[in-house]
Coordinates of C-alpha atoms and ligand atoms in Angstrom, one line a residue:
M1 CA 171.0 102.4 57.9
A2 CA 174.0 104.2 56.5
I3 CA 176.0 102.1 54.0
T4 CA 179.6 101.8 54.9
K5 CA 180.9 98.7 53.2
A6 CA 182.3 98.1 49.7
V7 CA 183.0 94.7 48.2
I8 CA 185.5 94.7 45.3
P9 CA 185.7 91.4 43.4
V10 CA 189.2 91.0 41.9
A11 CA 189.4 87.2 41.5
G12 CA 188.7 87.0 37.8
L13 CA 191.3 85.3 35.6
G14 CA 191.6 88.3 33.3
T15 CA 192.0 86.1 30.3
R16 CA 191.4 88.9 27.8
F17 CA 194.6 90.4 28.9
L18 CA 197.0 87.5 28.7
P19 CA 199.9 87.3 29.0
A20 CA 200.0 90.5 31.1
T21 CA 197.7 88.9 33.6
K22 CA 199.6 85.6 33.9
A23 CA 201.2 86.5 37.2
M24 CA 199.4 89.7 38.1
P25 CA 195.8 90.6 38.5
K26 CA 194.4 92.8 35.7
E27 CA 193.3 95.3 38.5
M28 CA 197.0 96.0 39.1
L29 CA 197.6 97.2 35.5
P30 CA 198.7 100.8 35.6
V31 CA 196.3 103.5 34.3
V32 CA 198.8 106.4 33.8
D33 CA 200.7 106.0 37.1
K34 CA 198.2 104.2 39.4
P35 CA 196.9 100.7 39.3
A36 CA 193.2 100.5 38.2
I37 CA 192.2 99.2 41.6
Q38 CA 193.5 102.4 43.3
Y39 CA 191.0 104.5 41.3
V40 CA 188.2 102.2 42.4
V41 CA 189.1 102.2 46.1
E42 CA 189.4 106.0 45.9
E43 CA 185.9 106.2 44.5
A44 CA 184.5 104.0 47.3
V45 CA 186.2 106.1 50.0
G46 CA 185.0 109.3 48.2
A47 CA 181.5 108.0 48.6
G48 CA 182.0 107.4 52.3
L49 CA 182.8 103.6 52.1
R50 CA 186.1 103.1 54.0
D51 CA 185.4 99.5 54.9
V52 CA 186.6 97.6 51.8
L53 CA 186.5 93.9 51.3
M54 CA 188.4 92.5 48.3
I55 CA 187.5 89.1 46.9
T56 CA 190.8 87.9 45.7
G57 CA 192.2 84.8 44.0
R58 CA 195.6 83.6 43.0
N59 CA 198.2 86.3 42.4
K60 CA 196.7 88.3 45.2
N61 CA 200.1 89.4 46.6
A62 CA 200.6 92.4 44.4
L63 CA 197.2 93.7 45.4
E64 CA 197.8 93.3 49.1
N65 CA 201.2 94.8 48.9
H66 CA 199.8 97.8 47.1
F67 CA 197.6 98.7 50.1
D68 CA 200.2 97.9 52.7
R69 CA 203.4 99.7 53.9
A70 CA 206.4 99.6 51.6
T71 CA 209.0 100.3 54.3
E72 CA 212.1 99.9 52.1
I73 CA 210.8 102.4 49.5
E74 CA 209.5 104.7 52.3
S75 CA 212.8 104.8 54.2
T76 CA 214.9 105.4 51.1
L77 CA 212.7 108.3 50.0
A78 CA 212.6 109.7 53.5
A79 CA 216.4 109.6 53.7
K80 CA 216.6 111.5 50.4
G81 CA 214.0 114.0 51.6
D82 CA 211.8 113.2 48.6
T83 CA 208.5 114.1 50.3
E84 CA 206.4 114.2 47.1
K85 CA 207.3 110.6 46.1
L86 CA 206.9 109.6 49.7
R87 CA 203.4 111.0 49.8
R88 CA 202.5 109.1 46.6
V89 CA 203.8 105.8 47.9
M90 CA 202.1 106.1 51.3
Y91 CA 198.7 107.4 50.0
S92 CA 197.3 104.0 49.1
T93 CA 198.4 102.5 52.5
D94 CA 196.2 104.8 54.5
L95 CA 193.4 105.2 52.0
A96 CA 190.9 102.6 53.4
D97 CA 190.5 99.8 55.8
V98 CA 191.1 96.9 53.4
H99 CA 190.1 93.3 54.1
Y100 CA 190.6 90.2 52.0
V101 CA 188.8 86.9 51.4
R102 CA 189.7 84.4 48.8
Q103 CA 187.1 83.1 46.3
G104 CA 188.8 79.7 45.7
D105 CA 187.4 78.8 42.3
P106 CA 186.5 81.8 40.2
K107 CA 182.9 80.5 39.6
G108 CA 181.6 83.9 38.5
L109 CA 180.8 87.4 39.8
G110 CA 177.7 86.2 41.8
H111 CA 179.8 83.6 43.5
A112 CA 182.5 86.2 44.3
V113 CA 179.9 88.5 45.9
L114 CA 178.5 85.7 48.0
R115 CA 182.0 85.2 49.5
G116 CA 181.5 88.6 51.1
R117 CA 178.5 87.5 53.1
M118 CA 180.4 86.9 56.4
H119 CA 182.1 90.3 56.3
V120 CA 179.1 92.3 55.2
G121 CA 176.5 90.7 57.4
N122 CA 172.9 91.9 57.3
E123 CA 173.5 95.3 55.9
P124 CA 173.2 96.9 52.5
F125 CA 176.5 97.3 50.7
A126 CA 178.2 98.4 47.5
V127 CA 179.9 96.3 44.9
L128 CA 182.5 97.9 42.7
L129 CA 184.2 96.0 39.9
G130 CA 188.0 96.4 40.2
D131 CA 188.6 96.9 36.5
D132 CA 185.8 99.4 35.9
I133 CA 186.8 103.1 36.5
I134 CA 184.3 105.9 36.8
D135 CA 185.8 109.3 36.2
S136 CA 186.1 111.1 39.5
R137 CA 184.7 114.3 38.0
D138 CA 181.3 112.5 37.4
V139 CA 178.8 111.4 40.1
L140 CA 177.6 107.8 40.2
L141 CA 178.1 105.9 43.4
S142 CA 176.9 108.5 45.8
R143 CA 173.7 108.9 43.7
M144 CA 173.2 105.1 43.8
L145 CA 173.6 105.1 47.6
E146 CA 171.1 107.9 47.9
V147 CA 168.5 106.0 45.7
A148 CA 169.1 102.7 47.7
E149 CA 168.5 104.5 51.0
E150 CA 165.4 106.3 49.7
R151 CA 163.8 103.2 48.2
G152 CA 165.2 100.5 50.4
A153 CA 166.0 98.5 47.2
S154 CA 169.0 97.2 45.3
V155 CA 170.3 99.6 42.7
I156 CA 172.4 99.0 39.6
A157 CA 174.3 101.3 37.3
L158 CA 173.2 101.5 33.7
L159 CA 174.9 103.0 30.7
E160 CA 173.4 103.4 27.2
V161 CA 175.6 101.5 24.7
E162 CA 175.5 100.9 21.0
P163 CA 173.2 97.9 20.1
S164 CA 176.3 96.1 18.6
Q165 CA 177.9 96.2 22.1
I166 CA 175.1 95.0 24.3
H167 CA 176.1 91.3 24.0
L168 CA 179.2 92.1 26.2
Y169 CA 177.0 93.2 29.1
G170 CA 174.0 92.4 31.2
A171 CA 171.0 94.3 29.7
A172 CA 168.0 95.8 31.6
A173 CA 164.3 96.1 30.8
V174 CA 163.1 99.2 32.6
E175 CA 160.2 101.5 33.4
A176 CA 160.6 105.3 34.0
T177 CA 160.2 106.7 37.5
D178 CA 159.5 110.3 38.7
D179 CA 163.3 110.8 39.0
G180 CA 164.8 111.5 35.6
D181 CA 168.0 109.5 36.2
V182 CA 166.3 106.6 38.0
V183 CA 164.4 103.6 36.3
R184 CA 162.7 100.6 37.8
V185 CA 164.2 97.4 36.5
T186 CA 161.6 94.9 35.3
G187 CA 163.9 92.3 33.9
L188 CA 167.6 91.5 33.4
V189 CA 169.4 89.3 30.9
E190 CA 173.1 88.5 30.9
K191 CA 175.0 89.1 27.7
P192 CA 172.0 88.9 25.2
S193 CA 172.3 89.1 21.5
A194 CA 171.3 92.5 20.0
E195 CA 168.0 91.0 18.9
D196 CA 167.2 89.6 22.3
A197 CA 168.3 92.6 24.3
P198 CA 165.4 94.3 26.1
S199 CA 167.1 97.7 25.8
N200 CA 170.5 99.3 25.1
L201 CA 170.9 99.9 28.8
A202 CA 174.0 97.9 29.9
I203 CA 174.8 97.0 33.5
I204 CA 178.2 98.5 34.4
G205 CA 180.4 97.7 37.4
R206 CA 178.7 99.5 40.3
Y207 CA 175.9 98.0 42.5
V208 CA 174.3 98.9 45.8
L209 CA 172.8 95.7 47.1
Q210 CA 170.4 94.8 49.9
P211 CA 171.6 91.8 52.0
E212 CA 168.7 89.7 50.6
V213 CA 170.8 89.2 47.5
F214 CA 173.0 86.7 49.5
D215 CA 170.0 84.3 50.1
V216 CA 169.3 84.5 46.3
L217 CA 172.9 83.9 45.4
E218 CA 173.0 80.8 47.7
H219 CA 170.7 79.0 45.2
T220 CA 171.5 80.8 41.9
E221 CA 172.5 78.1 39.4
P222 CA 175.4 78.7 36.9
G223 CA 174.1 80.7 34.0
K224 CA 175.8 82.2 30.9
G225 CA 179.3 80.9 30.4
G226 CA 178.7 78.3 33.2
E227 CA 179.3 81.1 35.8
I228 CA 177.1 82.1 38.8
Q229 CA 175.9 85.4 37.5
L230 CA 175.1 88.4 39.7
T231 CA 172.7 89.5 37.0
D232 CA 170.6 86.3 37.4
A233 CA 170.3 86.9 41.2
L234 CA 169.2 90.5 40.6
Q235 CA 166.7 89.3 38.0
E236 CA 165.1 87.2 40.7
L237 CA 165.0 90.1 43.1
A238 CA 163.5 92.3 40.4
A239 CA 160.8 89.8 39.6
E240 CA 159.9 89.1 43.3
S241 CA 156.3 90.2 43.9
G242 CA 155.9 92.4 47.1
G243 CA 159.7 93.0 47.4
P244 CA 161.4 96.4 47.1
G245 CA 162.5 95.5 43.6
V246 CA 165.6 96.7 41.8
Y247 CA 166.2 100.2 40.5
G248 CA 168.8 101.5 38.0
V249 CA 170.6 104.8 38.0
V250 CA 171.3 105.8 34.4
F251 CA 174.9 107.1 34.2
R252 CA 175.8 109.7 31.5
G253 CA 179.4 110.3 32.6
R254 CA 182.8 108.9 31.7
R255 CA 183.5 105.2 32.4
Y256 CA 186.7 103.3 31.5
D257 CA 186.7 99.5 31.1
T258 CA 190.3 98.6 31.9
G259 CA 189.7 94.8 31.5
D260 CA 189.4 95.1 27.7
R261 CA 192.6 95.8 25.8
L262 CA 191.3 98.4 23.4
D263 CA 189.3 100.2 26.2
Y264 CA 192.4 100.1 28.4
L265 CA 194.4 101.9 25.8
K266 CA 191.7 104.5 25.4
S267 CA 191.4 104.9 29.2
I268 CA 195.0 105.8 29.6
V269 CA 194.9 108.4 26.8
Q270 CA 191.7 110.0 28.0
L271 CA 192.9 110.2 31.6
A272 CA 196.4 111.3 30.7
V273 CA 195.3 114.2 28.5
D274 CA 193.5 115.8 31.4
R275 CA 196.3 115.5 33.9
E276 CA 197.7 118.8 35.1
D277 CA 201.2 117.4 35.3
L278 CA 201.5 115.2 32.2
G279 CA 198.6 116.6 30.2
P280 CA 200.2 119.6 28.4
D281 CA 203.2 117.7 27.1
F282 CA 201.1 114.6 26.3
R283 CA 198.5 116.6 24.4
A284 CA 201.1 118.3 22.3
W285 CA 202.7 115.0 21.4
L286 CA 199.4 113.3 20.8
R287 CA 198.3 116.1 18.3
K288 CA 201.5 115.6 16.4
Y289 CA 201.2 111.9 16.4
A290 CA 197.6 111.9 15.4
S291 CA 198.4 114.0 12.3
T292 CA 200.8 111.3 11.2
L293 CA 198.0 108.7 11.3
A294 CA 196.2 110.4 8.4
N295 CA 199.0 109.1 6.2
K296 CA 199.3 105.8 8.0
P297 CA 200.8 103.2 5.7
K298 CA 199.1 99.9 5.0
A299 CA 200.0 96.8 7.1
G300 CA 203.5 95.6 6.6
E301 CA 204.9 99.0 5.6
T302 CA 207.1 101.0 7.9
L303 CA 205.5 104.0 9.6
D304 CA 207.6 107.0 9.1
E305 CA 206.9 109.4 12.0
P306 CA 208.8 112.6 11.4
G307 CA 208.8 114.9 14.4
V308 CA 207.0 112.4 16.7
G309 CA 208.8 110.8 19.6
A310 CA 210.3 111.6 22.9
Ligands
UTP1 P1 185.1 89.8 34.2 O1 184.3 88.9 33.4 O2 185.4 91.1 33.6 O3 186.5 89.2 34.7 O4 184.5 90.0 35.6 P2 187.4 88.0 34.1 O5 186.6 86.8 34.1 O6 188.6 88.1 34.9 O7 187.7 88.5 32.6 P3 188.2 87.8 31.3 O8 187.0 87.7 30.4 O9 188.8 86.5 31.7 O10 189.3 88.7 30.8 C1 184.1 91.2 36.2 C2 184.7 91.4 37.6 O11 184.4 90.3 38.4 C3 185.6 89.7 39.0 C4 186.7 90.1 38.1 O12 187.9 90.1 38.8 C5 186.2 91.5 37.6 O13 186.6 92.5 38.5 N1 185.3 88.2 39.1 C6 184.8 87.6 38.0 C7 185.6 87.6 40.2 O14 186.1 88.2 41.2 N2 185.4 86.2 40.3 C8 184.9 85.5 39.2 O15 184.7 84.3 39.4 C9 184.6 86.2 38.0

């Protein structure tokens, strides 16, 4: 069965980004000139998934408005004949067929995904985390959809990280398969210490799931951090004897975690330097600015930045 639905959980509290996320979801933070969520919806649509269900929480208005008409802005731009800005504002309105359901209490990613059950029904579907951006020049989701269809199994995205970073992710124990970029998952642990991690393969925010995951999530108990963890449900599917199991696609491309403040800053710089419109000027400025950092004064002293600025 062709996979057509994407579930995007955006109900997390985004506490790492306070106070920016006090009244606005972190998925609406701009990455260059688009909110993070727009990159994620563009990725889903690019992989053929136009039916998008967002699992929202409080402060959902900004998200809904972003994927809706903005008639006042549109008519002002139309009256001015500013077709380029008009195209930019209307693009996200027509991008996908977006639906919304509220999570209620943010009880964890597994709980958020379970809220998609009514909409998804008995079909395989994709899950994309709204604060995780995959560079559009690198292939991940379409490869995962292919593997899920070939094997009839759930598929997760894995990225090799430094051992010191694995405690921030779910980690996978894996076996090789005949496909170089595909592994069979034999076990999963949510946010293990470096010593307890079965590998340095971290679960990142893309999943293609079989609908059986909903039955498992119905009885998944709160795990790490007191949250209902999707990783724990997938561990159960991976361990099920006679089931299709869980596979991983090992991603070697560029991924930007916009939910973490430092990674967010890096994401903006990395994406901006490659932009055709802003890139040339930004690169020139950045080179100059970086050269001043070699002489960066110690904390408390004023940074003299000759030649750097607007
Ligand atoms: P995170 O753990 O990154 O989100 O969840 P968070 O809880 O908002 O982050 P911090 O630690 O407080 O800053 C991964 C994804 O799952 C969603 C989040 O919105 C994010 O896209 N999520 C998480 C939910 O939709 N509901 C939840 O209960 C938890």
